[in-house]
């Protein structure tokens, strides 16, 4: 948050932070404390790339024993003045709209991610603060979604600024036709104004726009020898809402795309069967695909899988529960540990 490599921006950000501190003195006590904690440099960790990590740790510690954490537990109305000061009215509205729907997408990220969701906002604290950081930076830099898509900003060394899938998805779902048209062009034309980035692909899977999803499916089928395109689609399909994952999965299943290495690698990532980049992906194939296809058709099939002596079948049964709510998967694991055979426990 407000932490840049560019020297000019770094100096402007320092002045801006001092301005925020001064303006926060007129806010309620809760908002004042939030801003104070956010920008206390002595509390920042040596590994931090920004300020928000301190608040993430404090809020996580405070809420770790609460059974069902709500968004209001993390960002109560008493903090709204602080949030509006940080990101402005427009981005505050967008931030809150995204946050309210955040549990529809997985909370795990990175190469070692799993396609797991949670009804408790506790598991989304880190992601929520990443969004807070993003919108604070965008407000400071005066960058909107069109500038992000077109990479139309003055500073070319901005780290990760284009990685804004939730913001792009918000604009898609709220009918921003310019955004939709730019993405449609990128999906169907080689002479597009914008590049089809991983962030845009992730935004499509987060959004509820069926037209863009269908165009993505057509692009997947048209990829042929374009392994990079196939990889871009398949490696992002688990990052959004469940319905979109199932739509693209059906295309993969019906068209036997598991024969491609990029799809095998993606399958290992969605499920967590690929523990790291050195995992032998050649062992993934039709067996796993058949199981997932049956789970999509009949979610209750997961309970049959949990009775199996086959480790992969048990694992995918747990995975399917976690894709709905990690708590369901944990409860099932606890039962397995009490009654299952030794090799299943391992």
mmCIF file of C-alpha atoms in Angstrom:
data_model
loop_
_atom_site.group_PDB
_atom_site.id
_atom_site.type_symbol
_atom_site.label_atom_id
_atom_site.label_comp_id
_atom_site.label_asym_id
_atom_site.label_seq_id
_atom_site.Cartn_x
_atom_site.Cartn_y
_atom_site.Cartn_z
ATOM 1 C CA UNK A 1 0.000 0.000 0.000
ATOM 2 C CA UNK A 2 1.452 3.337 -1.158
ATOM 3 C CA UNK A 3 4.820 1.639 -1.473
ATOM 4 C CA UNK A 4 6.489 2.192 -4.847
ATOM 5 C CA UNK A 5 9.851 1.570 -6.503
ATOM 6 C CA UNK A 6 9.651 4.820 -8.432
ATOM 7 C CA UNK A 7 11.458 7.550 -6.467
ATOM 8 C CA UNK A 8 9.072 10.336 -7.469
ATOM 9 C CA UNK A 9 6.041 8.282 -6.440
ATOM 10 C CA UNK A 10 7.728 7.196 -3.238
ATOM 11 C CA UNK A 11 8.214 10.831 -2.206
ATOM 12 C CA UNK A 12 4.664 11.795 -3.187
ATOM 13 C CA UNK A 13 3.324 8.830 -1.222
ATOM 14 C CA UNK A 14 5.167 9.977 1.913
ATOM 15 C CA UNK A 15 3.498 13.383 1.664
ATOM 16 C CA UNK A 16 0.142 11.741 0.967
ATOM 17 C CA UNK A 17 0.412 9.505 4.030
ATOM 18 C CA UNK A 18 1.086 12.523 6.223
ATOM 19 C CA UNK A 19 -1.958 14.211 4.698
ATOM 20 C CA UNK A 20 -4.090 11.149 5.504
ATOM 21 C CA UNK A 21 -2.804 11.117 9.083
ATOM 22 C CA UNK A 22 -3.747 14.757 9.554
ATOM 23 C CA UNK A 23 -7.182 14.375 7.971
ATOM 24 C CA UNK A 24 -7.893 11.303 10.097
ATOM 25 C CA UNK A 25 -7.815 13.436 13.253
ATOM 26 C CA UNK A 26 -11.343 14.617 12.441
ATOM 27 C CA UNK A 27 -12.703 11.052 12.255
ATOM 28 C CA UNK A 28 -14.241 8.884 14.981
ATOM 29 C CA UNK A 29 -11.915 7.076 17.400
ATOM 30 C CA UNK A 30 -12.140 3.700 15.652
ATOM 31 C CA UNK A 31 -11.200 5.201 12.291
ATOM 32 C CA UNK A 32 -8.389 7.232 13.837
ATOM 33 C CA UNK A 33 -6.911 4.112 15.430
ATOM 34 C CA UNK A 34 -7.238 2.194 12.170
ATOM 35 C CA UNK A 35 -5.275 4.849 10.254
ATOM 36 C CA UNK A 36 -2.731 5.178 13.054
ATOM 37 C CA UNK A 37 -2.068 1.439 13.155
ATOM 38 C CA UNK A 38 -1.949 1.227 9.376
ATOM 39 C CA UNK A 39 0.811 3.787 9.049
ATOM 40 C CA UNK A 40 2.952 3.124 12.112
ATOM 41 C CA UNK A 41 6.304 2.213 10.472
ATOM 42 C CA UNK A 42 7.806 0.771 13.645
ATOM 43 C CA UNK A 43 5.201 -2.001 13.600
ATOM 44 C CA UNK A 44 5.839 -3.079 10.028
ATOM 45 C CA UNK A 45 7.471 -6.460 9.569
ATOM 46 C CA UNK A 46 10.801 -6.752 7.814
ATOM 47 C CA UNK A 47 9.194 -8.896 5.110
ATOM 48 C CA UNK A 48 6.328 -6.472 4.495
ATOM 49 C CA UNK A 49 5.767 -4.870 1.098
ATOM 50 C CA UNK A 50 3.264 -2.459 2.605
ATOM 51 C CA UNK A 51 1.487 -1.356 5.742
ATOM 52 C CA UNK A 52 -1.568 -3.587 5.885
ATOM 53 C CA UNK A 53 0.176 -6.710 7.233
ATOM 54 C CA UNK A 54 0.036 -5.401 10.814
ATOM 55 C CA UNK A 55 -3.732 -4.975 10.699
ATOM 56 C CA UNK A 56 -4.136 -8.374 9.036
ATOM 57 C CA UNK A 57 -2.310 -10.002 11.946
ATOM 58 C CA UNK A 58 -4.189 -8.027 14.588
ATOM 59 C CA UNK A 59 -7.634 -8.699 13.125
ATOM 60 C CA UNK A 60 -6.825 -12.371 12.491
ATOM 61 C CA UNK A 61 -5.715 -12.792 16.099
ATOM 62 C CA UNK A 62 -8.832 -11.056 17.385
ATOM 63 C CA UNK A 63 -11.228 -13.168 15.308
ATOM 64 C CA UNK A 64 -9.475 -16.553 15.272
ATOM 65 C CA UNK A 65 -11.799 -18.095 17.870
ATOM 66 C CA UNK A 66 -15.015 -16.671 16.395
ATOM 67 C CA UNK A 67 -16.971 -19.454 14.696
ATOM 68 C CA UNK A 68 -18.621 -17.600 11.832
ATOM 69 C CA UNK A 69 -16.881 -14.337 10.938
ATOM 70 C CA UNK A 70 -18.946 -11.796 8.991
ATOM 71 C CA UNK A 71 -17.691 -8.935 6.843
ATOM 72 C CA UNK A 72 -18.920 -6.513 9.499
ATOM 73 C CA UNK A 73 -16.563 -8.138 12.027
ATOM 74 C CA UNK A 74 -13.601 -7.149 9.865
ATOM 75 C CA UNK A 75 -14.845 -3.808 8.576
ATOM 76 C CA UNK A 76 -17.575 -2.494 10.912
ATOM 77 C CA UNK A 77 -19.398 0.701 9.970
ATOM 78 C CA UNK A 78 -17.265 2.597 12.468
ATOM 79 C CA UNK A 79 -14.313 2.088 10.072
ATOM 80 C CA UNK A 80 -16.122 3.366 6.982
ATOM 81 C CA UNK A 81 -14.800 6.932 7.448
ATOM 82 C CA UNK A 82 -11.233 5.575 7.466
ATOM 83 C CA UNK A 83 -11.846 3.457 4.376
ATOM 84 C CA UNK A 84 -13.386 6.401 2.511
ATOM 85 C CA UNK A 85 -10.418 8.569 3.447
ATOM 86 C CA UNK A 86 -8.011 5.942 2.087
ATOM 87 C CA UNK A 87 -9.736 5.121 -1.191
ATOM 88 C CA UNK A 88 -12.358 7.802 -1.827
ATOM 89 C CA UNK A 89 -16.132 7.413 -2.099
ATOM 90 C CA UNK A 90 -16.131 5.732 -5.527
ATOM 91 C CA UNK A 91 -13.604 3.033 -4.719
ATOM 92 C CA UNK A 92 -15.117 2.543 -1.256
ATOM 93 C CA UNK A 93 -18.442 1.659 -2.879
ATOM 94 C CA UNK A 94 -16.703 -0.767 -5.249
ATOM 95 C CA UNK A 95 -14.604 -2.261 -2.450
ATOM 96 C CA UNK A 96 -17.657 -2.962 -0.288
ATOM 97 C CA UNK A 97 -19.618 -4.469 -3.194
ATOM 98 C CA UNK A 98 -16.749 -6.821 -4.029
ATOM 99 C CA UNK A 99 -16.184 -7.695 -0.370
ATOM 100 C CA UNK A 100 -19.822 -8.687 0.172
ATOM 101 C CA UNK A 101 -19.530 -11.293 -2.601
ATOM 102 C CA UNK A 102 -15.966 -12.421 -1.928
ATOM 103 C CA UNK A 103 -16.984 -15.787 -0.427
ATOM 104 C CA UNK A 104 -18.213 -16.920 -3.855
ATOM 105 C CA UNK A 105 -14.588 -17.316 -4.966
ATOM 106 C CA UNK A 106 -11.754 -19.403 -3.464
ATOM 107 C CA UNK A 107 -9.679 -17.766 -0.740
ATOM 108 C CA UNK A 108 -6.485 -19.660 -1.541
ATOM 109 C CA UNK A 109 -4.034 -18.145 -4.038
ATOM 110 C CA UNK A 110 -0.651 -18.754 -5.643
ATOM 111 C CA UNK A 111 0.767 -21.889 -7.273
ATOM 112 C CA UNK A 112 0.064 -23.992 -4.178
ATOM 113 C CA UNK A 113 -3.545 -22.783 -4.005
ATOM 114 C CA UNK A 114 -6.541 -25.067 -3.666
ATOM 115 C CA UNK A 115 -10.037 -24.446 -5.037
ATOM 116 C CA UNK A 116 -11.472 -23.997 -1.553
ATOM 117 C CA UNK A 117 -14.114 -21.587 -0.315
ATOM 118 C CA UNK A 118 -15.488 -20.663 3.074
ATOM 119 C CA UNK A 119 -18.710 -19.196 4.382
ATOM 120 C CA UNK A 120 -16.646 -17.483 7.077
ATOM 121 C CA UNK A 121 -14.996 -14.209 6.086
ATOM 122 C CA UNK A 122 -12.109 -15.074 8.410
ATOM 123 C CA UNK A 123 -10.413 -16.993 5.613
ATOM 124 C CA UNK A 124 -10.690 -13.952 3.339
ATOM 125 C CA UNK A 125 -9.045 -11.399 5.651
ATOM 126 C CA UNK A 126 -5.777 -11.405 3.711
ATOM 127 C CA UNK A 127 -7.558 -11.098 0.348
ATOM 128 C CA UNK A 128 -9.766 -8.282 1.657
ATOM 129 C CA UNK A 129 -6.716 -6.307 2.743
ATOM 130 C CA UNK A 130 -5.077 -6.908 -0.625
ATOM 131 C CA UNK A 131 -8.152 -5.291 -2.159
ATOM 132 C CA UNK A 132 -7.992 -2.424 0.327
ATOM 133 C CA UNK A 133 -4.348 -1.904 -0.619
ATOM 134 C CA UNK A 134 -5.159 -2.040 -4.328
ATOM 135 C CA UNK A 135 -7.952 0.532 -4.190
ATOM 136 C CA UNK A 136 -5.923 2.856 -1.965
ATOM 137 C CA UNK A 137 -3.122 2.780 -4.533
ATOM 138 C CA UNK A 138 -5.500 3.293 -7.467
ATOM 139 C CA UNK A 139 -7.120 6.263 -5.730
ATOM 140 C CA UNK A 140 -3.730 7.838 -5.018
ATOM 141 C CA UNK A 141 -2.543 7.232 -8.594
ATOM 142 C CA UNK A 142 -5.864 8.297 -10.184
ATOM 143 C CA UNK A 143 -6.067 5.087 -12.214
ATOM 144 C CA UNK A 144 -9.408 3.576 -13.219
ATOM 145 C CA UNK A 145 -10.331 0.273 -14.856
ATOM 146 C CA UNK A 146 -9.943 1.556 -18.437
ATOM 147 C CA UNK A 147 -6.436 2.815 -17.708
ATOM 148 C CA UNK A 148 -5.621 -0.575 -16.183
ATOM 149 C CA UNK A 149 -6.863 -2.496 -19.216
ATOM 150 C CA UNK A 150 -5.093 -0.194 -21.681
ATOM 151 C CA UNK A 151 -2.021 0.183 -19.431
ATOM 152 C CA UNK A 152 -2.569 3.901 -19.814
ATOM 153 C CA UNK A 153 -0.702 5.370 -16.875
ATOM 154 C CA UNK A 154 2.293 7.659 -16.609
ATOM 155 C CA UNK A 155 4.534 5.450 -14.512
ATOM 156 C CA UNK A 156 5.676 2.326 -16.331
ATOM 157 C CA UNK A 157 7.384 0.711 -13.332
ATOM 158 C CA UNK A 158 4.273 0.297 -11.209
ATOM 159 C CA UNK A 159 4.479 -3.133 -9.613
ATOM 160 C CA UNK A 160 1.447 -5.358 -10.119
ATOM 161 C CA UNK A 161 -0.990 -2.491 -10.769
ATOM 162 C CA UNK A 162 -2.653 -4.339 -13.664
ATOM 163 C CA UNK A 163 -3.383 -7.328 -11.421
ATOM 164 C CA UNK A 164 -6.899 -6.160 -10.548
ATOM 165 C CA UNK A 165 -9.244 -9.043 -11.469
ATOM 166 C CA UNK A 166 -11.892 -8.331 -8.831
ATOM 167 C CA UNK A 167 -12.135 -4.690 -9.914
ATOM 168 C CA UNK A 168 -12.402 -5.671 -13.585
ATOM 169 C CA UNK A 169 -15.042 -8.297 -12.729
ATOM 170 C CA UNK A 170 -17.017 -5.685 -10.789
ATOM 171 C CA UNK A 171 -17.100 -3.399 -13.827
ATOM 172 C CA UNK A 172 -18.153 -6.298 -16.057
ATOM 173 C CA UNK A 173 -21.018 -7.242 -13.744
ATOM 174 C CA UNK A 174 -22.142 -3.637 -13.446
ATOM 175 C CA UNK A 175 -22.524 -3.292 -17.189
ATOM 176 C CA UNK A 176 -19.474 -1.194 -18.073
ATOM 177 C CA UNK A 177 -19.868 -1.670 -21.818
ATOM 178 C CA UNK A 178 -16.480 -0.214 -22.689
ATOM 179 C CA UNK A 179 -14.794 -2.781 -20.444
ATOM 180 C CA UNK A 180 -16.919 -5.613 -21.844
ATOM 181 C CA UNK A 181 -16.239 -4.587 -25.455
ATOM 182 C CA UNK A 182 -12.481 -4.333 -24.865
ATOM 183 C CA UNK A 183 -12.397 -7.830 -23.368
ATOM 184 C CA UNK A 184 -14.633 -9.262 -26.118
ATOM 185 C CA UNK A 185 -12.229 -7.851 -28.669
ATOM 186 C CA UNK A 186 -9.241 -9.383 -26.875
ATOM 187 C CA UNK A 187 -10.970 -12.776 -26.799
ATOM 188 C CA UNK A 188 -11.910 -12.784 -30.469
ATOM 189 C CA UNK A 189 -9.439 -10.579 -32.325
ATOM 190 C CA UNK A 190 -5.704 -10.388 -32.803
ATOM 191 C CA UNK A 191 -5.954 -6.612 -33.324
ATOM 192 C CA UNK A 192 -7.272 -5.752 -29.896
ATOM 193 C CA UNK A 193 -6.567 -2.509 -28.036
ATOM 194 C CA UNK A 194 -5.635 -4.532 -24.957
ATOM 195 C CA UNK A 195 -3.633 -7.653 -24.136
ATOM 196 C CA UNK A 196 -5.490 -10.706 -22.864
ATOM 197 C CA UNK A 197 -3.719 -10.926 -19.506
ATOM 198 C CA UNK A 198 -4.037 -13.476 -16.700
ATOM 199 C CA UNK A 199 -5.784 -10.783 -14.673
ATOM 200 C CA UNK A 200 -8.461 -10.303 -17.331
ATOM 201 C CA UNK A 201 -8.937 -14.049 -17.656
ATOM 202 C CA UNK A 202 -9.359 -14.347 -13.889
ATOM 203 C CA UNK A 203 -11.871 -11.479 -13.970
ATOM 204 C CA UNK A 204 -13.985 -13.362 -16.508
ATOM 205 C CA UNK A 205 -14.186 -16.356 -14.182
ATOM 206 C CA UNK A 206 -15.030 -14.155 -11.181
ATOM 207 C CA UNK A 207 -17.776 -12.349 -13.089
ATOM 208 C CA UNK A 208 -21.315 -13.471 -13.922
ATOM 209 C CA UNK A 209 -21.049 -12.529 -17.596
ATOM 210 C CA UNK A 210 -22.060 -15.604 -19.615
ATOM 211 C CA UNK A 211 -21.225 -14.039 -22.973
ATOM 212 C CA UNK A 212 -17.581 -13.534 -22.020
ATOM 213 C CA UNK A 213 -17.481 -17.025 -20.516
ATOM 214 C CA UNK A 214 -18.833 -18.555 -23.728
ATOM 215 C CA UNK A 215 -16.258 -16.632 -25.782
ATOM 216 C CA UNK A 216 -13.571 -17.992 -23.461
ATOM 217 C CA UNK A 217 -14.863 -21.513 -24.072
ATOM 218 C CA UNK A 218 -14.738 -20.969 -27.834
ATOM 219 C CA UNK A 219 -11.187 -19.640 -27.532
ATOM 220 C CA UNK A 220 -10.206 -22.750 -25.571
ATOM 221 C CA UNK A 221 -11.534 -25.015 -28.327
ATOM 222 C CA UNK A 222 -9.908 -22.899 -31.040
ATOM 223 C CA UNK A 223 -6.517 -22.890 -29.322
ATOM 224 C CA UNK A 224 -5.346 -26.079 -31.133
ATOM 225 C CA UNK A 225 -1.547 -25.823 -31.028
ATOM 226 C CA UNK A 226 -1.578 -22.671 -28.891
ATOM 227 C CA UNK A 227 -0.584 -24.259 -25.599
ATOM 228 C CA UNK A 228 -0.071 -20.843 -24.000
ATOM 229 C CA UNK A 229 -3.698 -19.812 -24.579
ATOM 230 C CA UNK A 230 -4.951 -23.136 -23.261
ATOM 231 C CA UNK A 231 -2.753 -22.768 -20.196
ATOM 232 C CA UNK A 232 -3.950 -19.210 -19.551
ATOM 233 C CA UNK A 233 -7.589 -20.296 -19.549
ATOM 234 C CA UNK A 234 -7.203 -23.531 -17.607
ATOM 235 C CA UNK A 235 -4.939 -22.045 -14.948
ATOM 236 C CA UNK A 236 -7.523 -19.374 -14.143
ATOM 237 C CA UNK A 237 -10.784 -21.310 -14.321
ATOM 238 C CA UNK A 238 -10.580 -22.311 -10.632
ATOM 239 C CA UNK A 239 -10.183 -18.722 -9.396
ATOM 240 C CA UNK A 240 -13.772 -17.588 -9.841
ATOM 241 C CA UNK A 241 -17.316 -18.730 -9.145
ATOM 242 C CA UNK A 242 -18.184 -22.427 -9.214
ATOM 243 C CA UNK A 243 -20.629 -22.196 -12.143
ATOM 244 C CA UNK A 244 -17.928 -20.799 -14.428
ATOM 245 C CA UNK A 245 -15.478 -23.527 -13.443
ATOM 246 C CA UNK A 246 -18.069 -26.179 -14.240
ATOM 247 C CA UNK A 247 -18.851 -24.617 -17.630
ATOM 248 C CA UNK A 248 -15.236 -24.720 -18.823
ATOM 249 C CA UNK A 249 -14.634 -28.097 -17.193
ATOM 250 C CA UNK A 250 -17.486 -29.545 -19.280
ATOM 251 C CA UNK A 251 -15.762 -28.311 -22.437
ATOM 252 C CA UNK A 252 -12.510 -29.934 -21.314
ATOM 253 C CA UNK A 253 -14.301 -33.188 -20.515
ATOM 254 C CA UNK A 254 -16.427 -33.369 -23.661
ATOM 255 C CA UNK A 255 -13.516 -32.465 -25.956
ATOM 256 C CA UNK A 256 -10.946 -34.711 -24.238
ATOM 257 C CA UNK A 257 -8.587 -31.773 -23.674
ATOM 258 C CA UNK A 258 -6.910 -33.651 -20.827
ATOM 259 C CA UNK A 259 -4.521 -34.958 -23.486
ATOM 260 C CA UNK A 260 -2.728 -31.616 -23.369
ATOM 261 C CA UNK A 261 -0.024 -31.055 -20.756
ATOM 262 C CA UNK A 262 -1.308 -27.573 -19.850
ATOM 263 C CA UNK A 263 -4.671 -29.082 -18.892
ATOM 264 C CA UNK A 264 -3.023 -31.850 -16.850
ATOM 265 C CA UNK A 265 -0.958 -29.228 -15.039
ATOM 266 C CA UNK A 266 -4.037 -27.104 -14.395
ATOM 267 C CA UNK A 267 -5.951 -30.112 -13.057
ATOM 268 C CA UNK A 268 -3.125 -30.711 -10.597
ATOM 269 C CA UNK A 269 -3.375 -27.081 -9.482
ATOM 270 C CA UNK A 270 -7.192 -26.961 -9.071
ATOM 271 C CA UNK A 271 -7.203 -30.071 -6.949
ATOM 272 C CA UNK A 272 -3.893 -29.716 -5.149
ATOM 273 C CA UNK A 273 -2.767 -33.099 -6.479
ATOM 274 C CA UNK A 274 0.274 -31.294 -7.893
ATOM 275 C CA UNK A 275 2.097 -30.383 -4.711
ATOM 276 C CA UNK A 276 4.786 -28.377 -6.495
ATOM 277 C CA UNK A 277 6.159 -27.630 -9.945
ATOM 278 C CA UNK A 278 8.209 -30.853 -9.884
ATOM 279 C CA UNK A 279 5.128 -33.089 -9.678
ATOM 280 C CA UNK A 280 4.859 -35.661 -12.466
ATOM 281 C CA UNK A 281 1.743 -34.412 -14.268
ATOM 282 C CA UNK A 282 1.668 -37.344 -16.692
ATOM 283 C CA UNK A 283 -0.071 -39.418 -14.011
ATOM 284 C CA UNK A 284 -3.100 -37.104 -14.103
ATOM 285 C CA UNK A 285 -5.742 -38.001 -16.625
ATOM 286 C CA UNK A 286 -9.115 -39.488 -17.324
ATOM 287 C CA UNK A 287 -9.534 -41.075 -13.895
ATOM 288 C CA UNK A 288 -9.523 -37.710 -12.107
ATOM 289 C CA UNK A 289 -11.555 -36.107 -14.873
ATOM 290 C CA UNK A 290 -14.250 -38.788 -14.646
ATOM 291 C CA UNK A 291 -14.514 -38.370 -10.882
ATOM 292 C CA UNK A 292 -14.832 -34.580 -11.096
ATOM 293 C CA UNK A 293 -17.425 -34.894 -13.859
ATOM 294 C CA UNK A 294 -19.512 -37.208 -11.672
ATOM 295 C CA UNK A 295 -19.165 -34.799 -8.735
ATOM 296 C CA UNK A 296 -20.453 -31.920 -10.842
ATOM 297 C CA UNK A 297 -23.429 -34.008 -11.977
ATOM 298 C CA UNK A 298 -24.121 -35.305 -8.466
ATOM 299 C CA UNK A 299 -22.419 -33.529 -5.523
ATOM 300 C CA UNK A 300 -23.609 -36.280 -3.156
ATOM 301 C CA UNK A 301 -21.215 -38.633 -4.950
ATOM 302 C CA UNK A 302 -18.547 -37.135 -2.688
ATOM 303 C CA UNK A 303 -19.907 -39.184 0.232
ATOM 304 C CA UNK A 304 -19.459 -42.396 -1.756
ATOM 305 C CA UNK A 305 -15.881 -41.409 -2.545
ATOM 306 C CA UNK A 306 -15.102 -40.955 1.148
ATOM 307 C CA UNK A 307 -15.908 -44.647 1.705
ATOM 308 C CA UNK A 308 -13.415 -45.747 -0.945
ATOM 309 C CA UNK A 309 -10.087 -47.519 -0.355
ATOM 310 C CA UNK A 310 -8.607 -45.461 -3.191
ATOM 311 C CA UNK A 311 -6.615 -42.475 -1.894
ATOM 312 C CA UNK A 312 -7.327 -40.316 -4.945
ATOM 313 C CA UNK A 313 -11.063 -40.940 -4.707
ATOM 314 C CA UNK A 314 -11.101 -40.026 -1.011
ATOM 315 C CA UNK A 315 -9.002 -36.938 -1.697
ATOM 316 C CA UNK A 316 -11.300 -35.691 -4.457
ATOM 317 C CA UNK A 317 -14.329 -36.267 -2.252
ATOM 318 C CA UNK A 318 -12.748 -33.992 0.360
ATOM 319 C CA UNK A 319 -11.733 -31.520 -2.344
ATOM 320 C CA UNK A 320 -15.302 -31.246 -3.591
ATOM 321 C CA UNK A 321 -16.569 -30.499 -0.095
ATOM 322 C CA UNK A 322 -13.874 -27.838 0.343
ATOM 323 C CA UNK A 323 -14.851 -26.222 -2.963
ATOM 324 C CA UNK A 324 -18.196 -25.517 -1.309
ATOM 325 C CA UNK A 325 -16.983 -24.794 2.249
ATOM 326 C CA UNK A 326 -13.681 -25.770 3.870
ATOM 327 C CA UNK A 327 -15.524 -26.473 7.121
ATOM 328 C CA UNK A 328 -17.427 -29.359 5.482
ATOM 329 C CA UNK A 329 -14.145 -30.874 4.334
ATOM 330 C CA UNK A 330 -12.509 -30.525 7.753
ATOM 331 C CA UNK A 331 -15.449 -32.233 9.450
ATOM 332 C CA UNK A 332 -15.238 -35.099 6.951
ATOM 333 C CA UNK A 333 -11.487 -35.426 7.532
ATOM 334 C CA UNK A 334 -11.999 -35.629 11.277
ATOM 335 C CA UNK A 335 -14.410 -38.530 10.785
ATOM 336 C CA UNK A 336 -11.961 -40.278 8.464
ATOM 337 C CA UNK A 337 -9.144 -39.955 10.985
ATOM 338 C CA UNK A 338 -11.284 -41.708 13.575
ATOM 339 C CA UNK A 339 -12.355 -44.620 11.424
ATOM 340 C CA UNK A 340 -10.331 -45.005 8.236
ATOM 341 C CA UNK A 341 -7.579 -47.400 7.350
ATOM 342 C CA UNK A 342 -3.977 -46.359 7.884
ATOM 343 C CA UNK A 343 -3.186 -45.697 4.192
ATOM 344 C CA UNK A 344 -6.247 -43.426 3.897
ATOM 345 C CA UNK A 345 -5.148 -41.425 6.947
ATOM 346 C CA UNK A 346 -1.745 -40.918 5.354
#
